[in-house]
Structures are given as structure tokens and as C-alpha cells.
Amino acid sequence: MPVLVLPKTSRPAARVHGRTWQYTGVPRWVYLVAAVGALFILLPLAGMVAQVNWGQFGALITSEPSVAALLLSLKTAAASTALCIVFGVPLALLLARAQFFGQRILRALILLPLVVPPVVGGLALLYTFGREGLIGKSLTVVGINIAFSTTAVIMAQTFVALPFLVLSLEGTLRTAGQKYEAVAATLGARPGTVLRRITFPLVLPGLISVAVLSFARCLGEFGATLTFAGSLQGVTRTLPLEIYLQRETDPEAAVALSFLLIAVAVLVVALTYRAPKSPLRALMSPEAAP
């Protein structure tokens, strides 16, 4: 009877971690292609860092327009992220848990801002909430002007970041599964109780991570903000807009501010990998079983 002989390897690709199997085998050519992809991203960043005037860096990023733009960006990005959570969590729950007519169409429309240029999103907001827009006309009558204000900046950032949060959180909800929620429902828990005691603890780490990434997305928003909110110093001129203007008049300041924006974004993204582990998931994980 023939015997199948497997080639011996110095390092096994599969191993047991606790009670979970992990496969770590990757073909060698994947490393090469991945390295080229990483260099494609890292080399331009390195080229920009090499152009920073480190002797004047402090003075360039602490000028009055730069500080005002940075503070405005942080303030509006925080408000936009809060709006994304308020509106995005219910939308993600509906798409991941509910079943209703037109669900696929709703998902496609919600995710539309991810594929259209931000400038198009800014125009859509302008023709809806501007002074002559669909809703803006009625708002102007009662003295509410949204376009070219700080509120317009927050709305533009929310418009481009909300679909990202909905898509990511929906994936997190589907990955978490429904078995714990189903068990709670069979024991008599109401939907509100299941949502509060089971669903939210399960997806909390994912929600924190995607909220932080949404903050970074809002921080770097440019096209929709410029189109819908304009560029008024201290009112609507966020850090990306300040960088764009400085590029024409003071390239050294533009490079310094770009490095500052990248540093803030890197810090924000790094925080996503420090999200707390869900206590419910830790309790119910196989590793926690006796």
C-alpha cells in the first residue's frame, strides 16, 4: 500500500494556540509582492519627510493660521465622528440584523459616498442645504444658513465618513454572529435588552476601532469641505485646506503641516490597535473554558 510522505519543514505552518488552530504558511513570492506594495506607500511618505525644514519646523506649525486650522480640524472631526456613531450604529444594525424590502438598495445608496468623488458629495450637500438648495431655501427663511459655516464642515465630514463606519460595523456584526443573541431571545429577553446586554458588548471593540478610523477620515477630508463649506480662516479652513493654500505661497509650511497631519493620523490609527477586548467575548471564548 503506497504511503504519502509529506515534505519536512523547519517551521510548521499550522500550530495549536490554546484550543484554536492557526495557519501561518505564506508562499515566499507573497513576501516580495507585499514588500513592493509597502514601498509604494512608504517611499512617498519618506520623500516628503526628507523635505521638511526641521530647523523651522516649530515656527511653521505654530503660526496663527496653522494652529487655527489644526484646532478647527480636531473640533469638527470629533463632532463628525459623534454624528457617525449616532446615525451609523442604527444603520449598521438594520443592515446586519433586520430583513426588509429594499435592504440591498438601501445598502448600495448608503455606501455611494465611498465611490463618488468627494467634490461630488460637496455639490450634493450644497444643492440640498445651500441657500438655494432643496432644503436650504426653507432654512434660509427662518434664518438658518448652513453652507460656508463650521456646521457645513461637520456635515461634509460626516457625509464622507458615515458610509465607512456603517460598512465596517456591519461586517463586525456579521462576524460576531447571532448565537448569543438568539439564546438570550429564547430565554425571554426583549430586543432592547439583547441589544444592550449582548450585541453592544460583543461589537464594542470593533465600534471603537472604526470610530477612531472614522475620526482620521474626517480629519483628512478636503474635497467635500472645500465645495460645501469654503475656506474661511477660523471658520471652515481645516488643516487639509490650509495645506492646499500654503502649497502655493509657502511650500515649506505646506510640507511641515503635511507631516503634522500624517503624524496625527498615525497616532490615531495606532490607537485602533489598543481597543479593549470585549468582556463578554473574553468570557465566552474557547480559551476561557475550563
JSON list of C-alpha atoms in Angstrom, two decimals, residues 113 116-123 159-160 217 221-225 227:
[
{"chain": "A", "resi": 113, "resn": "PRO", "atom": "CA", "xyz": [-20.30, 58.30, -0.98]},
{"chain": "A", "resi": 116, "resn": "VAL", "atom": "CA", "xyz": [-18.13, 59.04, -5.77]},
{"chain": "A", "resi": 117, "resn": "PRO", "atom": "CA", "xyz": [-15.53, 61.85, -5.67]},
{"chain": "A", "resi": 118, "resn": "PRO", "atom": "CA", "xyz": [-15.74, 63.99, -2.51]},
{"chain": "A", "resi": 119, "resn": "VAL", "atom": "CA", "xyz": [-16.30, 67.06, -4.69]},
{"chain": "A", "resi": 120, "resn": "VAL", "atom": "CA", "xyz": [-19.50, 65.45, -5.97]},
{"chain": "A", "resi": 121, "resn": "GLY", "atom": "CA", "xyz": [-20.59, 64.88, -2.39]},
{"chain": "A", "resi": 122, "resn": "GLY", "atom": "CA", "xyz": [-19.90, 68.54, -1.62]},
{"chain": "A", "resi": 123, "resn": "LEU", "atom": "CA", "xyz": [-22.01, 69.64, -4.58]},
{"chain": "A", "resi": 159, "resn": "PHE", "atom": "CA", "xyz": [-21.19, 62.60, 4.72]},
{"chain": "A", "resi": 160, "resn": "VAL", "atom": "CA", "xyz": [-17.90, 61.01, 3.62]},
{"chain": "A", "resi": 217, "resn": "ARG", "atom": "CA", "xyz": [-11.07, 60.04, 7.78]},
{"chain": "A", "resi": 221, "resn": "GLU", "atom": "CA", "xyz": [-11.42, 65.40, 4.38]},
{"chain": "A", "resi": 222, "resn": "PHE", "atom": "CA", "xyz": [-10.81, 68.01, 1.69]},
{"chain": "A", "resi": 223, "resn": "GLY", "atom": "CA", "xyz": [-12.98, 67.95, -1.44]},
{"chain": "A", "resi": 224, "resn": "ALA", "atom": "CA", "xyz": [-16.46, 67.98, 0.07]},
{"chain": "A", "resi": 225, "resn": "THR", "atom": "CA", "xyz": [-15.40, 70.52, 2.69]},
{"chain": "A", "resi": 227, "resn": "THR", "atom": "CA", "xyz": [-17.06, 72.67, -2.09]}
]
